[in-house]
PDB file of C-alpha atoms in Angstrom:
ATOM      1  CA  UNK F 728       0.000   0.000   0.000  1.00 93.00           C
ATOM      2  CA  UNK F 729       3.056   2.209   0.538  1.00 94.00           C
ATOM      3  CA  UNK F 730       4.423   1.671  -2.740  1.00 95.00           C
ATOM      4  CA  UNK F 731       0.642   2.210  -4.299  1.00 93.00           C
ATOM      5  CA  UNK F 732       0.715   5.415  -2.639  1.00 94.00           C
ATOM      6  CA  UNK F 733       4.189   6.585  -3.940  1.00 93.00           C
ATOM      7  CA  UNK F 734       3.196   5.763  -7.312  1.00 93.00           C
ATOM      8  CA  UNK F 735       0.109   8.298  -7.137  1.00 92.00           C
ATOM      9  CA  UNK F 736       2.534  11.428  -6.550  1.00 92.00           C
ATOM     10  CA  UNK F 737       2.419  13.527  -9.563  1.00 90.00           C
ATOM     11  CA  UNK F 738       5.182  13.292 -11.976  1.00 89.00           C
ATOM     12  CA  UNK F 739       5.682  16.701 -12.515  1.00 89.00           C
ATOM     13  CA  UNK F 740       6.454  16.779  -8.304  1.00 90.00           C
ATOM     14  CA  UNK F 741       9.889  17.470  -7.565  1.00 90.00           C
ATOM     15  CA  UNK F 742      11.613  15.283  -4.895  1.00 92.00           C
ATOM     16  CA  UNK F 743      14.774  15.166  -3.964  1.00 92.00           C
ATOM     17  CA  UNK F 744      16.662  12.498  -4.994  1.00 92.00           C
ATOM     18  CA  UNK F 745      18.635  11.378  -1.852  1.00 93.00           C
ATOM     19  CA  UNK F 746      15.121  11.189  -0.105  1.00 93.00           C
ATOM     20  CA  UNK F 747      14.483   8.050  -2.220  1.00 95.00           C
ATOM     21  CA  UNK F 748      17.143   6.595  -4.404  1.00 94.00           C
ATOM     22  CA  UNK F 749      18.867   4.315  -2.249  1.00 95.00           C
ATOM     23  CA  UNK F 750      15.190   2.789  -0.907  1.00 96.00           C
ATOM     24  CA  UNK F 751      13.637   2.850  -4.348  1.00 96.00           C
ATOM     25  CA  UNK F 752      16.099   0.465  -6.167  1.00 96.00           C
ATOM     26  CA  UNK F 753      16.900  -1.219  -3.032  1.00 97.00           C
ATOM     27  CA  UNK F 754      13.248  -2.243  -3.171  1.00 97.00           C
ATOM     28  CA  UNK F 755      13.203  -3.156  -6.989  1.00 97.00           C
ATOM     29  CA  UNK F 756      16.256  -5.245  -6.455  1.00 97.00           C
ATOM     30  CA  UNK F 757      14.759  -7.039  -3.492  1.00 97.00           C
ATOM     31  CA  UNK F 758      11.835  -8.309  -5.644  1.00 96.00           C
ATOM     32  CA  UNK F 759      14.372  -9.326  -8.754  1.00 95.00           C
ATOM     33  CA  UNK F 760      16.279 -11.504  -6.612  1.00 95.00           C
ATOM     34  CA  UNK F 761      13.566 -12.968  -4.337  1.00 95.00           C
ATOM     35  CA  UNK F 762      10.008 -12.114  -5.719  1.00 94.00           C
ATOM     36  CA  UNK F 763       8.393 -10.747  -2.321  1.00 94.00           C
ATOM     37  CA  UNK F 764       6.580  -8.626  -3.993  1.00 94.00           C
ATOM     38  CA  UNK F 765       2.920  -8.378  -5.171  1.00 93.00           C
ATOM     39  CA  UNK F 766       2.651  -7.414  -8.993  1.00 92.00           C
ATOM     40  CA  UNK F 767       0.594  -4.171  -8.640  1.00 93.00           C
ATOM     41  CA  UNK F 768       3.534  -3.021  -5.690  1.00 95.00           C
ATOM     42  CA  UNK F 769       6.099  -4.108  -7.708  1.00 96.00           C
ATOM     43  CA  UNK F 770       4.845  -2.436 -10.627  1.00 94.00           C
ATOM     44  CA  UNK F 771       4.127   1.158  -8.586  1.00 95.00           C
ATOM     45  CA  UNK F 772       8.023   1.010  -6.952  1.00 96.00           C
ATOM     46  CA  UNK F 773       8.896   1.204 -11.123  1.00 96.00           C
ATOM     47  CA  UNK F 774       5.847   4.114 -11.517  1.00 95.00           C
ATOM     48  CA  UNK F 775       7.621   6.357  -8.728  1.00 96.00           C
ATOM     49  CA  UNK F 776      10.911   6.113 -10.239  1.00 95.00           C
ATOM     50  CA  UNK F 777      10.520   6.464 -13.902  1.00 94.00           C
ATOM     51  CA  UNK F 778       7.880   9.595 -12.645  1.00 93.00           C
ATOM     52  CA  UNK F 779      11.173  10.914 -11.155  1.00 93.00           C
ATOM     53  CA  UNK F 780      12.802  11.238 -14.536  1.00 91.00           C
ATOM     54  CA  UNK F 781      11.427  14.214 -15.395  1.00 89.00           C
ATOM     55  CA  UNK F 782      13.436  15.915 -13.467  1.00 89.00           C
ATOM     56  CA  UNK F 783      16.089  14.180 -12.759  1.00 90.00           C
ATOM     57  CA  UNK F 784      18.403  13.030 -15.485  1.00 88.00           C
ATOM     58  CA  UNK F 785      20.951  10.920 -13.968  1.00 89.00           C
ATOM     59  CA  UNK F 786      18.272   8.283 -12.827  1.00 93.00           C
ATOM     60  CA  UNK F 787      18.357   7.494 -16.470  1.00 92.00           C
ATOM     61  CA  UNK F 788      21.631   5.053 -15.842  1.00 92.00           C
ATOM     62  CA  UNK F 789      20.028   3.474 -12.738  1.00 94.00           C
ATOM     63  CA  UNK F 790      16.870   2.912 -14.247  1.00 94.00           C
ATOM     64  CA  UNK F 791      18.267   1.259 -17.626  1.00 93.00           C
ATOM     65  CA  UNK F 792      21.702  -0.607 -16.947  1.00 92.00           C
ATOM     66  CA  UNK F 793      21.565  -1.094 -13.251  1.00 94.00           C
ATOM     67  CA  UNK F 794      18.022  -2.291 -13.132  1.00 95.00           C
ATOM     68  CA  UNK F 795      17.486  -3.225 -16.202  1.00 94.00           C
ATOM     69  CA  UNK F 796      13.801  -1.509 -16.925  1.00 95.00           C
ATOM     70  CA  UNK F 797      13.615  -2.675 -20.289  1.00 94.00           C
ATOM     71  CA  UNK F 798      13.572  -5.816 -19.964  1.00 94.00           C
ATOM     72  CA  UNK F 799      11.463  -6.079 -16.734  1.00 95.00           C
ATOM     73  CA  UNK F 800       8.493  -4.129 -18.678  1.00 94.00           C
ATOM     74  CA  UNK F 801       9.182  -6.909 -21.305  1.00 94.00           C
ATOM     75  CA  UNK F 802       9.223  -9.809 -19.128  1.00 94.00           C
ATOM     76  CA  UNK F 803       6.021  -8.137 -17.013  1.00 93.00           C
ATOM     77  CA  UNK F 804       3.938  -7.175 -20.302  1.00 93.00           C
ATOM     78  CA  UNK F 805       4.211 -10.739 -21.863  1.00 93.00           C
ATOM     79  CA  UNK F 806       3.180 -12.203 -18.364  1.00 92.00           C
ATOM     80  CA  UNK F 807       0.102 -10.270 -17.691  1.00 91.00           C
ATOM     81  CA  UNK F 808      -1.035 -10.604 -20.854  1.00 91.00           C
ATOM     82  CA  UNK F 809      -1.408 -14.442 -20.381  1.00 90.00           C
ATOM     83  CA  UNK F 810      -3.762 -13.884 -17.352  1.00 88.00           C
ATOM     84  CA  UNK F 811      -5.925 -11.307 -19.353  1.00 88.00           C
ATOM     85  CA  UNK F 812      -9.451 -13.162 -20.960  1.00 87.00           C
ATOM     86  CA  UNK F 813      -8.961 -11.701 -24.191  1.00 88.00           C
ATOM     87  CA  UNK F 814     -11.917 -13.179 -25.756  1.00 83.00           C
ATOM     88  CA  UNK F 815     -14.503 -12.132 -23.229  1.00 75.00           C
ATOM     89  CA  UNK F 816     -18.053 -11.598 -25.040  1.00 65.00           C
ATOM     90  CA  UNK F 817     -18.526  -7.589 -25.349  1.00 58.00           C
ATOM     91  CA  UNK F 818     -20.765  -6.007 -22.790  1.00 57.00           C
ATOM     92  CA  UNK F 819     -23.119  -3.844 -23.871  1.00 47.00           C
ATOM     93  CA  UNK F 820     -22.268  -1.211 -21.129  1.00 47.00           C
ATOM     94  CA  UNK F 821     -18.189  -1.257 -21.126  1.00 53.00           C
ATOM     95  CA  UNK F 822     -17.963   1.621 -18.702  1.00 51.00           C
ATOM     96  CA  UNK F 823     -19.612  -1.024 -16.144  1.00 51.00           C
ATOM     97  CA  UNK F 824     -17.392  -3.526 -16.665  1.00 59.00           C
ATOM     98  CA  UNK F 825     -15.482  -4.216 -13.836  1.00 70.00           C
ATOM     99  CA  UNK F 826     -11.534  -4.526 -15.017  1.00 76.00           C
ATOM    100  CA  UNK F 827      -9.338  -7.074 -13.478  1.00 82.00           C
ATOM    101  CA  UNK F 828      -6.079  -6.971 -11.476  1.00 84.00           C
ATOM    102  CA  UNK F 829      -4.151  -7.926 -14.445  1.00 85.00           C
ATOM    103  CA  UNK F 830      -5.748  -5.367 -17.151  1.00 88.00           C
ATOM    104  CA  UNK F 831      -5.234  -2.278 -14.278  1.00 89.00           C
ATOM    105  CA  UNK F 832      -1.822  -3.498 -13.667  1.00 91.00           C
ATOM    106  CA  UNK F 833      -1.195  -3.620 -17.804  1.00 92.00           C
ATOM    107  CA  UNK F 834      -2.560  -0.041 -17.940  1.00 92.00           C
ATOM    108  CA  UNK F 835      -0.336   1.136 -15.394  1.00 93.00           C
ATOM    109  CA  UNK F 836       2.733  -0.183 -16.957  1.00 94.00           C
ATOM    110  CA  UNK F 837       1.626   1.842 -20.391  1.00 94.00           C
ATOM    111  CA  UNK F 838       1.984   4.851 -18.638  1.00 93.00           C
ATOM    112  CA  UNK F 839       5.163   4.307 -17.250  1.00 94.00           C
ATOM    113  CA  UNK F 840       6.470   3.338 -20.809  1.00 94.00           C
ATOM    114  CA  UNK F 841       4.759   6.347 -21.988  1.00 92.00           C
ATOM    115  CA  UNK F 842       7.428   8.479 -19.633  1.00 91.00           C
ATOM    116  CA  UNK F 843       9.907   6.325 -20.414  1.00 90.00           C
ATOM    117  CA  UNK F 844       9.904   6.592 -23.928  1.00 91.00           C
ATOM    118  CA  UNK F 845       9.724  10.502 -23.643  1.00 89.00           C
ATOM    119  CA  UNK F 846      11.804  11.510 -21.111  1.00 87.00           C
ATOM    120  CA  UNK F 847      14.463   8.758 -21.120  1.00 85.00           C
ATOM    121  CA  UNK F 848      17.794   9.667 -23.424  1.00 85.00           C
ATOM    122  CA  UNK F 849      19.462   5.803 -23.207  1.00 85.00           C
ATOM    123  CA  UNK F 850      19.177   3.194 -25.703  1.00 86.00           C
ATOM    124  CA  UNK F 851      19.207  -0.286 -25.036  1.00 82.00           C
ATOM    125  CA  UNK F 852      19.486  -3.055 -27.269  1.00 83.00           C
ATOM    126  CA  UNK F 853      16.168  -4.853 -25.204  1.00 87.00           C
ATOM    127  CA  UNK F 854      13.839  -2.085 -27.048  1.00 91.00           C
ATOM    128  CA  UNK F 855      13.594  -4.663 -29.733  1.00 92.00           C
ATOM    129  CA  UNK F 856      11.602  -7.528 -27.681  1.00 93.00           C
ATOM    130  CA  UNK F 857       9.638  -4.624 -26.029  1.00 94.00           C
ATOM    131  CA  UNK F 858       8.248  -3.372 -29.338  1.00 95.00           C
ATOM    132  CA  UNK F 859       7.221  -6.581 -30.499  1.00 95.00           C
ATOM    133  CA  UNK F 860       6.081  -7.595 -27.147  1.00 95.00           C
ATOM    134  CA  UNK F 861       3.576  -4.280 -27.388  1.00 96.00           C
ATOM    135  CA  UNK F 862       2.866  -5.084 -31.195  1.00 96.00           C
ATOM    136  CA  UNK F 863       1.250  -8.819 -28.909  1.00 95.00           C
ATOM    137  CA  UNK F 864      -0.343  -6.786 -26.678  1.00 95.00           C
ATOM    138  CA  UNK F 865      -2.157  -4.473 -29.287  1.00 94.00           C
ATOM    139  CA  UNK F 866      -3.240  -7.955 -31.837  1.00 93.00           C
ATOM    140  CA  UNK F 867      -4.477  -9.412 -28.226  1.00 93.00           C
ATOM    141  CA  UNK F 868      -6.820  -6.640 -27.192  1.00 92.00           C
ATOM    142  CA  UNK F 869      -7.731  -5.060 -30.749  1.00 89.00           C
ATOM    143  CA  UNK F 870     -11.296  -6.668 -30.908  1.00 86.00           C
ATOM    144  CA  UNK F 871     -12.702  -6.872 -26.909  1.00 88.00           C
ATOM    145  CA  UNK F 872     -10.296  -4.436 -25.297  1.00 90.00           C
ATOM    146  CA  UNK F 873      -9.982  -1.099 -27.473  1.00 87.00           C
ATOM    147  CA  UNK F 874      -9.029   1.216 -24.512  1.00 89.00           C
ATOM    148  CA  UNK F 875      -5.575  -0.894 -24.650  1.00 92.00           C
ATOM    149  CA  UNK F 876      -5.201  -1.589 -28.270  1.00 92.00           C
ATOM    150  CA  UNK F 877      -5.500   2.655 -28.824  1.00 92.00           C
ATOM    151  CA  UNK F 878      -2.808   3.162 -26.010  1.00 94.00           C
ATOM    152  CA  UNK F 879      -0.273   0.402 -27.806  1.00 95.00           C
ATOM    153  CA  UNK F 880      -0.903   2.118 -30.638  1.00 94.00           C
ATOM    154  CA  UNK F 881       0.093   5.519 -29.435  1.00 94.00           C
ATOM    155  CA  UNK F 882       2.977   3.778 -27.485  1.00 95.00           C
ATOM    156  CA  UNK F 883       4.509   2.658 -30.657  1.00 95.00           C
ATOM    157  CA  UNK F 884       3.778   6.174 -32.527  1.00 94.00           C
ATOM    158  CA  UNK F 885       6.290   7.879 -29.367  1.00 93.00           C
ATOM    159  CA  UNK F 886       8.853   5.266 -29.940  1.00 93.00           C
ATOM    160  CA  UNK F 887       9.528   5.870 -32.754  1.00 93.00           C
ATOM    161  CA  UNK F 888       9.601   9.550 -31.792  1.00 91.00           C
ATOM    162  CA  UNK F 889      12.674   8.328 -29.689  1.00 90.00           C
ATOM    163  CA  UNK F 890      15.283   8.394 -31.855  1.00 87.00           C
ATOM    164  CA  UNK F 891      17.123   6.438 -28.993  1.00 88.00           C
ATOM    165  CA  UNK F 892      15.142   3.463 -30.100  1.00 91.00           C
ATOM    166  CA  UNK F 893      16.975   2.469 -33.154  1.00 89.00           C
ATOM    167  CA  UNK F 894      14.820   2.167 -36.536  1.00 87.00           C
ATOM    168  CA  UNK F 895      16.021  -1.392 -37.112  1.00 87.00           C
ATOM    169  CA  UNK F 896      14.503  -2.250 -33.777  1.00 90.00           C
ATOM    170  CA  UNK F 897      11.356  -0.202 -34.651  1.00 91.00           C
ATOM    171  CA  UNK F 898      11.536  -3.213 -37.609  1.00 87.00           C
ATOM    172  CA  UNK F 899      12.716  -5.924 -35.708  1.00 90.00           C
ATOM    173  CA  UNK F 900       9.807  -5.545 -33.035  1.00 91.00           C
ATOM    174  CA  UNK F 901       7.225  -5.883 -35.941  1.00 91.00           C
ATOM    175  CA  UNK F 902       5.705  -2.161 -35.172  1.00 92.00           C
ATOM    176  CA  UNK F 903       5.350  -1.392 -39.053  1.00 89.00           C
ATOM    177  CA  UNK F 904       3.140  -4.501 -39.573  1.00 90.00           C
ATOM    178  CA  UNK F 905       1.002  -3.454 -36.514  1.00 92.00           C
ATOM    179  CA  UNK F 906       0.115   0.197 -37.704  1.00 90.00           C
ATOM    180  CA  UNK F 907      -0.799  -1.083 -41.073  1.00 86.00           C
ATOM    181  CA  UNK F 908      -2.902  -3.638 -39.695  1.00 86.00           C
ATOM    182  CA  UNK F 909      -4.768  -0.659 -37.154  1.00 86.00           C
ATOM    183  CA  UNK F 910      -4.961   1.778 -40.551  1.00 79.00           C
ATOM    184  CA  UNK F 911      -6.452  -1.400 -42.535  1.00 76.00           C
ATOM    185  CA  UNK F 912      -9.473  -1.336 -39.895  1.00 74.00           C
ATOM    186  CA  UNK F 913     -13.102  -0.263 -41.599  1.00 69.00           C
ATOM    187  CA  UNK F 914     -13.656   2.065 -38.468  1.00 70.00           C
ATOM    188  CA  UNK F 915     -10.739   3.460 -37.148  1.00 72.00           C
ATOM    189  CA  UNK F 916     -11.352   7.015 -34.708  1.00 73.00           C
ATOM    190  CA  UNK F 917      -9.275   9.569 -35.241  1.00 74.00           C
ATOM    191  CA  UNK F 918      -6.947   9.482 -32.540  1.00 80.00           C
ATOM    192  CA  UNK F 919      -5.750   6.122 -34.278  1.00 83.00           C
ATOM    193  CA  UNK F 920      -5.906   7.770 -37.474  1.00 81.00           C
ATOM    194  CA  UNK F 921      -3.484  10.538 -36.157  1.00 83.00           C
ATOM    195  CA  UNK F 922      -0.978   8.081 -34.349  1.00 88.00           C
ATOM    196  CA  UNK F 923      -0.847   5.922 -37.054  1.00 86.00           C
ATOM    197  CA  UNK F 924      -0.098   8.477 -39.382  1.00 83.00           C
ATOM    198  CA  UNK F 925       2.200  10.327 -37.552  1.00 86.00           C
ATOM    199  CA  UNK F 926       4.238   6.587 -36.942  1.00 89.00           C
ATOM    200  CA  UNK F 927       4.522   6.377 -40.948  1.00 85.00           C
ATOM    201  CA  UNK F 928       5.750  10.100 -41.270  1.00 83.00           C
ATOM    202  CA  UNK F 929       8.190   9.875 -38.852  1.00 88.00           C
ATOM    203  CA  UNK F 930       9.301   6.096 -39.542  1.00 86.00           C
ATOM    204  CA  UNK F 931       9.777   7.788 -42.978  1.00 81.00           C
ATOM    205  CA  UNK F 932      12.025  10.629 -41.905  1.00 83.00           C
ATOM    206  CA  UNK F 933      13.762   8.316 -40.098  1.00 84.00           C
ATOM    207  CA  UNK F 934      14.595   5.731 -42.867  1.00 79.00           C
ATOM    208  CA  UNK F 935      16.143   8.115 -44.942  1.00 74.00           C
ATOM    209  CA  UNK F 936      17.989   9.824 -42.805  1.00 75.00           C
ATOM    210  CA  UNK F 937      19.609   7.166 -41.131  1.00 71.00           C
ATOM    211  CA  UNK F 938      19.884   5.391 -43.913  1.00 60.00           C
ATOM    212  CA  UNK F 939      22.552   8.660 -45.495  1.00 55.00           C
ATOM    213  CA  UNK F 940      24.543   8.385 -41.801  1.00 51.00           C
ATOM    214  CA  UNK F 941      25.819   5.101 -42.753  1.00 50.00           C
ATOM    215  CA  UNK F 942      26.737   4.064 -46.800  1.00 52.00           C
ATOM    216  CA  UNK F 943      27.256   0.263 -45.890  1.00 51.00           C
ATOM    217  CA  UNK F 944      23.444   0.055 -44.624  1.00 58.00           C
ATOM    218  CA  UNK F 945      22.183   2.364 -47.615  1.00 62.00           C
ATOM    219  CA  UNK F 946      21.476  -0.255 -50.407  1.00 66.00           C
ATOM    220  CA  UNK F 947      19.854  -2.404 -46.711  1.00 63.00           C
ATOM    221  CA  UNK F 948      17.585   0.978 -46.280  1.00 60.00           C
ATOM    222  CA  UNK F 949      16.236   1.047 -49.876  1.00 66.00           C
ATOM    223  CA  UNK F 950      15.565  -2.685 -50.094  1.00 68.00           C
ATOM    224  CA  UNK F 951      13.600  -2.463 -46.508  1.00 62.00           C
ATOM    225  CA  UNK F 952      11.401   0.552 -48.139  1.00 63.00           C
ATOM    226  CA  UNK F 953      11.036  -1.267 -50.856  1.00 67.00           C
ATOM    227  CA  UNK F 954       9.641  -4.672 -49.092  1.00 63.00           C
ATOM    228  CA  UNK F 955       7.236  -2.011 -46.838  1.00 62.00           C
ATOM    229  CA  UNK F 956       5.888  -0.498 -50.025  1.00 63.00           C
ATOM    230  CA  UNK F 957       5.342  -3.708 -51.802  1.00 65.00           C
ATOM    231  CA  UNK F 958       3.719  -5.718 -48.810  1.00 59.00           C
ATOM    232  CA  UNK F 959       1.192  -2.320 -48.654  1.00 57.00           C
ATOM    233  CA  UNK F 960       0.566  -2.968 -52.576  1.00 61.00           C
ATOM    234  CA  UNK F 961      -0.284  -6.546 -52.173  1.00 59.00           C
ATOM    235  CA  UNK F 962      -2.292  -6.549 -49.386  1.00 52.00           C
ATOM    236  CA  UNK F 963      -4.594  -3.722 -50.459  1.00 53.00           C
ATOM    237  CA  UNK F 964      -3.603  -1.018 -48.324  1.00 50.00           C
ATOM    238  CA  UNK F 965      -1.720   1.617 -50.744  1.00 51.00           C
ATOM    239  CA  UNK F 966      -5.429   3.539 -51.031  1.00 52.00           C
ATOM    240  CA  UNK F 967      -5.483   3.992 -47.753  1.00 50.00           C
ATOM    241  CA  UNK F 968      -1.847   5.378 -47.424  1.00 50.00           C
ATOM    242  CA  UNK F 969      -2.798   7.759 -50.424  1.00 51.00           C
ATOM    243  CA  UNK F 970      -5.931   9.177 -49.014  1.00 51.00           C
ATOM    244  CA  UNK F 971      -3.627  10.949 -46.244  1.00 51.00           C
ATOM    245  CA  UNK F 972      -0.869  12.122 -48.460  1.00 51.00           C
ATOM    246  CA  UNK F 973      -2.194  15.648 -48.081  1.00 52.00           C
ATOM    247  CA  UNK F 974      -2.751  15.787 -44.364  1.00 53.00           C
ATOM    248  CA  UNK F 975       0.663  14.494 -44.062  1.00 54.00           C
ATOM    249  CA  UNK F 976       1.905  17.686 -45.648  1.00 53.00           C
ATOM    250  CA  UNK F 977      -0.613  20.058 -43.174  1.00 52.00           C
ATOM    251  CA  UNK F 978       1.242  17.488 -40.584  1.00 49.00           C
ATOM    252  CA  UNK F 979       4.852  18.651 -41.215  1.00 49.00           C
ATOM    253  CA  UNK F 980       3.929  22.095 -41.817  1.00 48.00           C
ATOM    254  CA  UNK F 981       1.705  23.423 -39.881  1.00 44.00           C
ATOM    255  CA  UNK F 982       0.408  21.780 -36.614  1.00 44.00           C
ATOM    256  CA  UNK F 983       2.233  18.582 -35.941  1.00 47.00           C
ATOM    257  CA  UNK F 984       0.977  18.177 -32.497  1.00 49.00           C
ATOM    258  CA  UNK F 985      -2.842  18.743 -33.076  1.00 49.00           C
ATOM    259  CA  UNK F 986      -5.019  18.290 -35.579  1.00 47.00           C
ATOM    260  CA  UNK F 987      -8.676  20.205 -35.964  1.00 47.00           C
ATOM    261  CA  UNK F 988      -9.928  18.271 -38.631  1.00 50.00           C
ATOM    262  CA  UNK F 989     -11.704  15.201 -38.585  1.00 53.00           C
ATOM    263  CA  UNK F 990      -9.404  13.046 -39.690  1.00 50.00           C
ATOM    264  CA  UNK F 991     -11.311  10.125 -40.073  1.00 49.00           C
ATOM    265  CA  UNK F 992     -12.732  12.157 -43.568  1.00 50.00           C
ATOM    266  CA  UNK F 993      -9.562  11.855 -45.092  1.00 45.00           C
ATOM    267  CA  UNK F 994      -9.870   7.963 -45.420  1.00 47.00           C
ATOM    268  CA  UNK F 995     -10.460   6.146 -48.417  1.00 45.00           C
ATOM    269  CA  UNK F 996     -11.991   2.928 -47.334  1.00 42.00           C
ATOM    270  CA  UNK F 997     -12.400  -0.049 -49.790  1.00 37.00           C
TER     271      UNK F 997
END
């Protein structure tokens, strides 16, 4: 209950850091080597300390070498998703539904990868198995559970804001596959709509200009567009890239943060 109650201080908070370092990881490490703790306590010790971030820099070594963060979130995701009913008949009241330990605890941990991915600097070669492991997540709870399917969605569009997740691990985690599967969707709102588009203009960007860093892995780059391209031709999905062409271009130069249109008009659905 102590940890549940650190958790709920506000991120934007300042607290010293000697007034909960040492305790903090001391706590985290604890659980690694023995596994005393429950998962929601366990998961609110991370919540405190990647909330801490924000303001303080240096926990970024802590939080990603010495504790290894990535991978726990990994390891934590793929087990709670296992204990989630993912098939569960739809209700016709949702906001009645009562959600279980698991799918509060799996909500929890999106936020915390939410601050990770924007406020931590660090890579780590782990970002890989994290992407794909949200790419599960978001096929799991597209059809019964669209309150976490939309977040996975928006949790891949801000890592691959991060240029300190590497493009080929954007690849290797399967994230591509996963928008184009979302932007494929009959009904899509436009949250999705924006996220998913914003993922392809930046995952653009990206691709060519990391591609010109390095001339070994240029001819890799173009061949990797050009597999992207052709799996959108053959299953379909080109007309749907085409019908936001234009508000890519109001995107990049005008108001990449917010849109005011309905973006949902802009799709050509076949």
């Amino acid at each position: 209950m102590a940890l549940l109650a650190l958790s709920c201080i506000d991120r934007y908070e300042k607290i010293k850091k000697e007034l909960y370092l040492n305790e903090i990881t001391g706590i985290i490490k604890y659980h690694q080597e023995r596994h005393n703790l429950r998962r929601l306590a366990y998961q609110s010790a991370w919540m405190f300390l990647i909330n801490r971030l924000l303001y303080e820099e240096s926990l970024e070594e802590v939080i990603m070498n010495e504790l290894c963060f990535v991978e726990e979130a990994r390891r934590e995701l793929e087990e709670l998703s296992r204990n989630v009913d993912w098939k569960r008949e739809k209700e016709e009241n949702e906001t009645r539904r009562k959600e279980t330990k698991e799918e509060v605890v799996l909500l929890r941990w999106i936020r915390i990868l939410n601050c990770c991915f924007f406020d931590c600097q660090l890579h780590n070669e782990e970002f890989s198995g994290l992407i794909n492991n949200i790419v599960q997540l978001y096929r799991a709870s597209r059809d019964n559970y669209r309150d976490i399917s939309e977040k996975c969605i928006y949790l891949l569009r801000i890592a691959v804001e991060n240029f300190n997740v590497k493009i080929d691990e954007i690849l290797k985690g399967r994230a591509v596959d996963a928008i184009l599967e979302e932007i494929q969707q009959r009904t899509i709102d436009d949250g999705m709509a924006f996220d998913g588009m914003t993922f392809f203009f930046i995952f653009s960007l990206r691709l060519k200009e990391e591609g010109e860093e390095c001339e070994k892995d240029k001819e890799e780059r173009k061949v990797l567009k050009r597999k992207l391209f052709e799996k959108m031709e053959e299953e379909g999905r080109e007309d749907r890239i085409t019908s936001f062409q234009g508000i890519l271009v109001f995107l990049q130069k005008k108001y990449h943060n917010e849109l005011l249109l309905n973006i949902s008009d802009y799709y050509v659905n076949t």
